[in-house]
Tab-separated table of N, CA and C in Angstrom:
chain	number	residue	atom	x	y	z
A	1	MET	N	-12.072	-39.409	-11.412
A	1	MET	CA	-12.160	-38.491	-10.278
A	1	MET	C	-12.329	-37.075	-10.824
A	2	THR	N	-13.296	-36.347	-10.328
A	2	THR	CA	-13.537	-34.996	-10.803
A	2	THR	C	-12.448	-34.061	-10.312
A	3	GLU	N	-12.336	-32.926	-10.974
A	3	GLU	CA	-11.335	-31.915	-10.589
A	3	GLU	C	-11.560	-31.445	-9.158
A	4	GLN	N	-12.825	-31.300	-8.772
A	4	GLN	CA	-13.147	-30.870	-7.406
A	4	GLN	C	-12.668	-31.905	-6.386
A	5	ASN	N	-12.885	-33.186	-6.681
A	5	ASN	CA	-12.420	-34.246	-5.777
A	5	ASN	C	-10.902	-34.263	-5.682
A	6	LYS	N	-10.218	-34.057	-6.821
A	6	LYS	CA	-8.752	-34.015	-6.819
A	6	LYS	C	-8.256	-32.876	-5.930
A	7	ASN	N	-8.862	-31.701	-6.094
A	7	ASN	CA	-8.461	-30.545	-5.289
A	7	ASN	C	-8.732	-30.779	-3.812
A	8	HIS	N	-9.876	-31.403	-3.508
A	8	HIS	CA	-10.210	-31.695	-2.113
A	8	HIS	C	-9.195	-32.666	-1.517
A	9	LYS	N	-8.864	-33.706	-2.290
A	9	LYS	CA	-7.896	-34.702	-1.809
A	9	LYS	C	-6.523	-34.058	-1.619
A	10	GLN	N	-6.121	-33.205	-2.558
A	10	GLN	CA	-4.837	-32.510	-2.436
A	10	GLN	C	-4.836	-31.630	-1.192
A	11	GLY	N	-5.937	-30.951	-0.924
A	11	GLY	CA	-6.051	-30.120	0.274
A	11	GLY	C	-5.928	-30.942	1.540
A	12	GLN	N	-6.522	-32.139	1.542
A	12	GLN	CA	-6.409	-33.034	2.699
A	12	GLN	C	-4.962	-33.459	2.904
A	13	ASN	N	-4.258	-33.787	1.819
A	13	ASN	CA	-2.851	-34.185	1.926
A	13	ASN	C	-2.005	-33.058	2.496
A	14	GLU	N	-2.252	-31.839	2.036
A	14	GLU	CA	-1.508	-30.692	2.555
A	14	GLU	C	-1.795	-30.496	4.040
A	15	ASP	N	-3.064	-30.661	4.442
A	15	ASP	CA	-3.419	-30.539	5.858
A	15	ASP	C	-2.721	-31.610	6.685
A	16	GLN	N	-2.678	-32.838	6.161
A	16	GLN	CA	-2.013	-33.929	6.873
A	16	GLN	C	-0.521	-33.657	7.005
A	17	GLU	N	0.106	-33.110	5.951
A	17	GLU	CA	1.533	-32.784	6.010
A	17	GLU	C	1.786	-31.713	7.063
A	18	GLU	N	0.942	-30.681	7.102
A	18	GLU	CA	1.093	-29.626	8.103
A	18	GLU	C	0.939	-30.189	9.506
A	19	GLU	N	-0.058	-31.065	9.686
A	19	GLU	CA	-0.289	-31.668	10.993
A	19	GLU	C	0.904	-32.523	11.403
A	20	GLN	N	1.470	-33.261	10.456
A	20	GLN	CA	2.621	-34.106	10.758
A	20	GLN	C	3.812	-33.254	11.176
A	21	LYS	N	3.991	-32.102	10.551
A	21	LYS	CA	5.093	-31.222	10.915
A	21	LYS	C	5.002	-30.833	12.385
A	22	ARG	N	3.794	-30.712	12.901
A	22	ARG	CA	3.598	-30.293	14.287
A	22	ARG	C	3.694	-31.456	15.267
A	23	ASP	N	3.766	-32.681	14.754
A	23	ASP	CA	3.836	-33.848	15.627
A	23	ASP	C	5.174	-33.976	16.334
A	24	PHE	N	6.175	-33.252	15.899
A	24	PHE	CA	7.502	-33.356	16.477
A	24	PHE	C	7.745	-32.207	17.444
A	25	PHE	N	8.285	-32.544	18.610
A	25	PHE	CA	8.636	-31.532	19.597
A	25	PHE	C	9.792	-30.701	19.058
A	26	ARG	N	9.701	-29.407	19.232
A	26	ARG	CA	10.770	-28.506	18.801
A	26	ARG	C	11.384	-27.848	20.021
A	27	LEU	N	12.697	-27.775	20.021
A	27	LEU	CA	13.421	-27.097	21.088
A	27	LEU	C	14.082	-25.870	20.492
A	28	ARG	N	13.633	-24.711	20.945
A	28	ARG	CA	14.156	-23.431	20.456
A	28	ARG	C	15.187	-22.934	21.458
A	29	TYR	N	16.318	-22.475	20.963
A	29	TYR	CA	17.412	-22.016	21.818
A	29	TYR	C	17.439	-20.497	21.924
A	30	LEU	N	17.834	-20.017	23.100
A	30	LEU	CA	18.209	-18.619	23.232
A	30	LEU	C	19.547	-18.457	22.518
A	31	GLU	N	19.839	-17.257	22.071
A	31	GLU	CA	21.054	-17.039	21.279
A	31	GLU	C	22.318	-17.516	21.992
A	32	GLN	N	22.410	-17.264	23.289
A	32	GLN	CA	23.624	-17.629	24.025
A	32	GLN	C	23.764	-19.138	24.243
A	33	ASP	N	22.713	-19.907	24.004
A	33	ASP	CA	22.743	-21.355	24.233
A	33	ASP	C	22.799	-22.176	22.948
A	34	MET	N	22.812	-21.519	21.809
A	34	MET	CA	22.739	-22.237	20.535
A	34	MET	C	23.970	-23.109	20.301
A	35	PRO	N	23.736	-24.394	19.981
A	35	PRO	CA	24.865	-25.241	19.591
A	35	PRO	C	25.363	-24.823	18.207
A	36	LEU	N	26.526	-25.307	17.845
A	36	LEU	CA	27.104	-24.999	16.539
A	36	LEU	C	27.038	-26.227	15.651
A	37	ILE	N	26.887	-25.978	14.359
A	37	ILE	CA	26.981	-27.059	13.379
A	37	ILE	C	28.123	-26.715	12.436
A	38	VAL	N	28.946	-27.703	12.158
A	38	VAL	CA	30.048	-27.547	11.215
A	38	VAL	C	29.670	-28.303	9.948
A	39	CYS	N	29.572	-27.566	8.844
A	39	CYS	CA	29.242	-28.136	7.529
A	39	CYS	C	30.399	-27.806	6.595
A	40	GLY	N	31.185	-28.818	6.248
A	40	GLY	CA	32.367	-28.543	5.437
A	40	GLY	C	33.293	-27.650	6.236
A	41	GLY	N	33.661	-26.520	5.692
A	41	GLY	CA	34.522	-25.585	6.407
A	41	GLY	C	33.765	-24.455	7.071
A	42	ASN	N	32.444	-24.510	7.061
A	42	ASN	CA	31.627	-23.433	7.618
A	42	ASN	C	30.997	-23.841	8.946
A	43	THR	N	30.839	-22.851	9.827
A	43	THR	CA	30.204	-23.071	11.125
A	43	THR	C	29.012	-22.135	11.251
A	44	PHE	N	27.882	-22.691	11.693
A	44	PHE	CA	26.656	-21.921	11.864
A	44	PHE	C	26.047	-22.224	13.225
A	45	ARG	N	25.232	-21.292	13.720
A	45	ARG	CA	24.506	-21.523	14.968
A	45	ARG	C	23.178	-22.214	14.667
A	46	VAL	N	22.837	-23.174	15.524
A	46	VAL	CA	21.577	-23.913	15.396
A	46	VAL	C	20.580	-23.264	16.351
A	47	CYS	N	19.486	-22.708	15.820
A	47	CYS	CA	18.532	-21.999	16.676
A	47	CYS	C	17.358	-22.871	17.104
A	48	GLU	N	17.162	-24.024	16.430
A	48	GLU	CA	16.056	-24.910	16.795
A	48	GLU	C	16.373	-26.324	16.323
A	49	ILE	N	15.965	-27.302	17.149
A	49	ILE	CA	16.109	-28.702	16.751
A	49	ILE	C	14.786	-29.421	16.967
A	50	SER	N	14.559	-30.428	16.143
A	50	SER	CA	13.445	-31.352	16.338
A	50	SER	C	13.912	-32.696	15.801
A	51	GLU	N	13.087	-33.703	15.948
A	51	GLU	CA	13.477	-35.024	15.467
A	51	GLU	C	13.696	-35.042	13.957
A	52	ASN	N	12.915	-34.273	13.230
A	52	ASN	CA	13.016	-34.353	11.774
A	52	ASN	C	13.564	-33.104	11.108
A	53	GLY	N	14.050	-32.136	11.885
A	53	GLY	CA	14.577	-30.938	11.255
A	53	GLY	C	15.347	-30.043	12.198
A	54	ILE	N	16.080	-29.119	11.602
A	54	ILE	CA	16.815	-28.114	12.365
A	54	ILE	C	16.660	-26.773	11.665
A	55	ARG	N	16.925	-25.719	12.421
A	55	ARG	CA	16.959	-24.369	11.861
A	55	ARG	C	18.316	-23.768	12.177
A	56	LEU	N	18.922	-23.159	11.157
A	56	LEU	CA	20.220	-22.526	11.316
A	56	LEU	C	20.084	-21.028	11.138
A	57	LEU	N	20.889	-20.278	11.882
A	57	LEU	CA	20.993	-18.846	11.634
A	57	LEU	C	21.987	-18.673	10.493
A	58	ILE	N	21.512	-18.168	9.383
A	58	ILE	CA	22.373	-17.988	8.214
A	58	ILE	C	21.774	-16.901	7.335
A	59	LYS	N	22.609	-15.993	6.890
A	59	LYS	CA	22.122	-14.891	6.066
A	59	LYS	C	22.369	-15.133	4.580
A	60	ASP	N	23.230	-16.090	4.254
A	60	ASP	CA	23.554	-16.370	2.858
A	60	ASP	C	22.352	-16.959	2.130
A	61	ASP	N	22.291	-16.704	0.825
A	61	ASP	CA	21.257	-17.332	0.006
A	61	ASP	C	21.607	-18.799	-0.189
A	62	VAL	N	20.609	-19.641	-0.087
A	62	VAL	CA	20.796	-21.080	-0.252
A	62	VAL	C	19.728	-21.584	-1.213
A	63	VAL	N	20.128	-22.502	-2.068
A	63	VAL	CA	19.212	-23.074	-3.049
A	63	VAL	C	18.295	-24.088	-2.360
A	64	PRO	N	16.980	-24.037	-2.626
A	64	PRO	CA	16.079	-25.052	-2.056
A	64	PRO	C	16.502	-26.453	-2.491
A	65	ASP	N	16.271	-27.415	-1.626
A	65	ASP	CA	16.607	-28.824	-1.857
A	65	ASP	C	18.107	-29.093	-1.912
A	66	GLU	N	18.917	-28.126	-1.502
A	66	GLU	CA	20.366	-28.337	-1.480
A	66	GLU	C	20.715	-29.294	-0.343
A	67	PRO	N	21.497	-30.339	-0.620
A	67	PRO	CA	21.871	-31.264	0.453
A	67	PRO	C	22.841	-30.614	1.435
A	68	ILE	N	22.682	-30.965	2.698
A	68	ILE	CA	23.543	-30.438	3.758
A	68	ILE	C	23.940	-31.595	4.662
A	69	ALA	N	25.214	-31.635	5.028
A	69	ALA	CA	25.705	-32.645	5.966
A	69	ALA	C	26.661	-31.958	6.924
A	70	GLY	N	26.586	-32.334	8.194
A	70	GLY	CA	27.477	-31.728	9.170
A	70	GLY	C	27.349	-32.370	10.530
A	71	THR	N	28.054	-31.771	11.475
A	71	THR	CA	28.049	-32.253	12.853
A	71	THR	C	27.572	-31.137	13.767
A	72	ILE	N	26.520	-31.417	14.532
A	72	ILE	CA	26.056	-30.463	15.539
A	72	ILE	C	26.843	-30.738	16.811
A	73	HIS	N	27.465	-29.695	17.342
A	73	HIS	CA	28.241	-29.812	18.580
A	73	HIS	C	27.433	-29.208	19.723
A	74	PHE	N	26.885	-30.088	20.548
A	74	PHE	CA	26.125	-29.669	21.716
A	74	PHE	C	27.091	-29.434	22.870
A	75	GLU	N	26.593	-28.859	23.962
A	75	GLU	CA	27.442	-28.667	25.137
A	75	GLU	C	27.987	-30.011	25.614
A	76	VAL	N	27.158	-31.050	25.519
A	76	VAL	CA	27.591	-32.413	25.843
A	76	VAL	C	27.312	-33.288	24.629
A	77	GLY	N	28.347	-33.711	23.937
A	77	GLY	CA	28.197	-34.616	22.809
A	77	GLY	C	27.964	-33.915	21.487
A	78	SER	N	27.787	-34.729	20.465
A	78	SER	CA	27.561	-34.210	19.121
A	78	SER	C	26.655	-35.171	18.358
A	79	ALA	N	26.189	-34.723	17.203
A	79	ALA	CA	25.320	-35.548	16.363
A	79	ALA	C	25.617	-35.254	14.903
A	80	GLU	N	25.834	-36.317	14.138
A	80	GLU	CA	26.003	-36.196	12.693
A	80	GLU	C	24.614	-36.073	12.073
A	81	VAL	N	24.447	-35.118	11.165
A	81	VAL	CA	23.152	-34.932	10.508
A	81	VAL	C	23.343	-34.772	9.005
A	82	GLN	N	22.335	-35.208	8.275
A	82	GLN	CA	22.266	-35.009	6.834
A	82	GLN	C	20.836	-34.640	6.499
A	83	GLY	N	20.691	-33.716	5.569
A	83	GLY	CA	19.352	-33.311	5.188
A	83	GLY	C	19.376	-32.454	3.947
A	84	LYS	N	18.268	-31.755	3.733
A	84	LYS	CA	18.190	-30.843	2.596
A	84	LYS	C	17.479	-29.578	3.032
A	85	THR	N	17.836	-28.486	2.381
A	85	THR	CA	17.215	-27.209	2.695
A	85	THR	C	15.763	-27.227	2.222
A	86	ILE	N	14.898	-26.638	3.050
A	86	ILE	CA	13.473	-26.581	2.718
A	86	ILE	C	13.070	-25.157	2.334
A	87	ARG	N	13.393	-24.208	3.211
A	87	ARG	CA	13.004	-22.816	2.967
A	87	ARG	C	13.775	-21.901	3.905
A	88	ARG	N	13.679	-20.610	3.627
A	88	ARG	CA	14.236	-19.581	4.506
A	88	ARG	C	13.086	-18.860	5.191
A	89	GLU	N	13.317	-18.480	6.431
A	89	GLU	CA	12.388	-17.616	7.152
A	89	GLU	C	13.240	-16.566	7.841
A	90	ASP	N	13.217	-15.363	7.303
A	90	ASP	CA	14.074	-14.274	7.776
A	90	ASP	C	15.532	-14.727	7.707
A	91	ASP	N	16.246	-14.721	8.825
A	91	ASP	CA	17.656	-15.129	8.831
A	91	ASP	C	17.833	-16.590	9.222
A	92	GLU	N	16.789	-17.380	9.097
A	92	GLU	CA	16.856	-18.794	9.471
A	92	GLU	C	16.669	-19.681	8.245
A	93	LEU	N	17.470	-20.728	8.193
A	93	LEU	CA	17.366	-21.719	7.136
A	93	LEU	C	16.773	-22.987	7.737
A	94	VAL	N	15.662	-23.445	7.177
A	94	VAL	CA	14.974	-24.637	7.668
A	94	VAL	C	15.493	-25.839	6.887
A	95	ILE	N	15.929	-26.868	7.632
A	95	ILE	CA	16.500	-28.068	7.026
A	95	ILE	C	15.706	-29.285	7.477
A	96	HIS	N	15.296	-30.086	6.508
A	96	HIS	CA	14.633	-31.365	6.795
A	96	HIS	C	15.716	-32.429	6.881
A	97	LEU	N	15.734	-33.194	7.972
A	97	LEU	CA	16.742	-34.234	8.165
A	97	LEU	C	16.311	-35.538	7.500
A	98	PHE	N	17.276	-36.226	6.877
A	98	PHE	CA	17.001	-37.521	6.250
A	98	PHE	C	16.789	-38.610	7.296
A	99	GLN	N	17.521	-38.534	8.411
A	99	GLN	CA	17.339	-39.465	9.521
A	99	GLN	C	17.023	-38.635	10.755
A	100	ILE	N	16.167	-39.168	11.616
A	100	ILE	CA	15.734	-38.381	12.767
A	100	ILE	C	16.882	-38.128	13.738
A	101	LEU	N	16.803	-37.001	14.397
A	101	LEU	CA	17.685	-36.683	15.507
A	101	LEU	C	17.081	-37.381	16.720
A	102	GLU	N	17.889	-38.122	17.435
A	102	GLU	CA	17.366	-38.923	18.544
A	102	GLU	C	16.618	-38.056	19.555
A	103	LEU	N	15.434	-38.511	19.929
A	103	LEU	CA	14.627	-37.799	20.911
A	103	LEU	C	15.374	-37.688	22.239
A	104	LYS	N	16.186	-38.684	22.561
A	104	LYS	CA	16.973	-38.639	23.795
A	104	LYS	C	17.905	-37.430	23.797
A	105	LYS	N	18.536	-37.132	22.664
A	105	LYS	CA	19.436	-35.978	22.577
A	105	LYS	C	18.643	-34.688	22.779
A	106	ILE	N	17.468	-34.608	22.178
A	106	ILE	CA	16.630	-33.419	22.321
A	106	ILE	C	16.191	-33.267	23.778
A	107	ASN	N	15.771	-34.362	24.392
A	107	ASN	CA	15.367	-34.321	25.804
A	107	ASN	C	16.530	-33.949	26.711
A	108	ASP	N	17.727	-34.483	26.426
A	108	ASP	CA	18.914	-34.123	27.211
A	108	ASP	C	19.185	-32.623	27.128
A	109	GLU	N	19.049	-32.074	25.941
A	109	GLU	CA	19.266	-30.638	25.757
A	109	GLU	C	18.212	-29.830	26.516
A	110	GLN	N	16.962	-30.262	26.440
A	110	GLN	CA	15.890	-29.568	27.151
A	110	GLN	C	16.144	-29.598	28.656
A	111	LEU	N	16.540	-30.744	29.172
A	111	LEU	CA	16.832	-30.886	30.597
A	111	LEU	C	18.005	-29.992	31.003
A	112	ARG	N	19.043	-29.960	30.176
A	112	ARG	CA	20.206	-29.110	30.456
A	112	ARG	C	19.786	-27.641	30.554
A	113	LEU	N	18.950	-27.205	29.630
A	113	LEU	CA	18.510	-25.811	29.635
A	113	LEU	C	17.596	-25.515	30.818
A	114	ARG	N	16.739	-26.455	31.169
A	114	ARG	CA	15.874	-26.261	32.348
A	114	ARG	C	16.710	-26.111	33.610
A	115	ARG	N	17.722	-26.959	33.739
A	115	ARG	CA	18.597	-26.864	34.916
A	115	ARG	C	19.329	-25.528	34.938
A	116	LYS	N	19.787	-25.102	33.783
A	116	LYS	CA	20.536	-23.849	33.694
A	116	LYS	C	19.678	-22.659	34.106
A	117	TYR	N	18.414	-22.679	33.737
A	117	TYR	CA	17.552	-21.525	33.978
A	117	TYR	C	16.541	-21.720	35.098
A	118	SER	N	16.614	-22.836	35.828
A	118	SER	CA	15.655	-23.043	36.918
A	118	SER	C	15.944	-22.076	38.060
A	119	ARG	N	14.943	-21.770	38.822
A	119	ARG	CA	15.074	-20.805	39.923
A	119	ARG	C	15.309	-21.498	41.251
A	120	ASP	N	15.478	-22.803	41.230
A	120	ASP	CA	15.688	-23.552	42.481
A	120	ASP	C	17.063	-23.289	43.055
């Protein structure tokens, strides 16, 4: 395989990975609605959830690929999660989950927020 073909194939893989990242619905929270996650003795606010990842508000430096385990406490119920840190974006830490967060939990949260903010 020529170097050009290798680079082209690598570019296709990167495009497929980016596309896959967008295949999951993301639920972004307003600050006042953010659930909390307890990791060890620390508590952080969760600013976004999806089936395969979460974002935490955190200002501390974190090492990439660091394992994280904790419990997200929603207004109704909770979910145990395990994953690893992927990257930081401003004051947010992006975490890839090892097991998916149930779509039902995400939909329940979306419905709860819609009811809270509906104008009916």
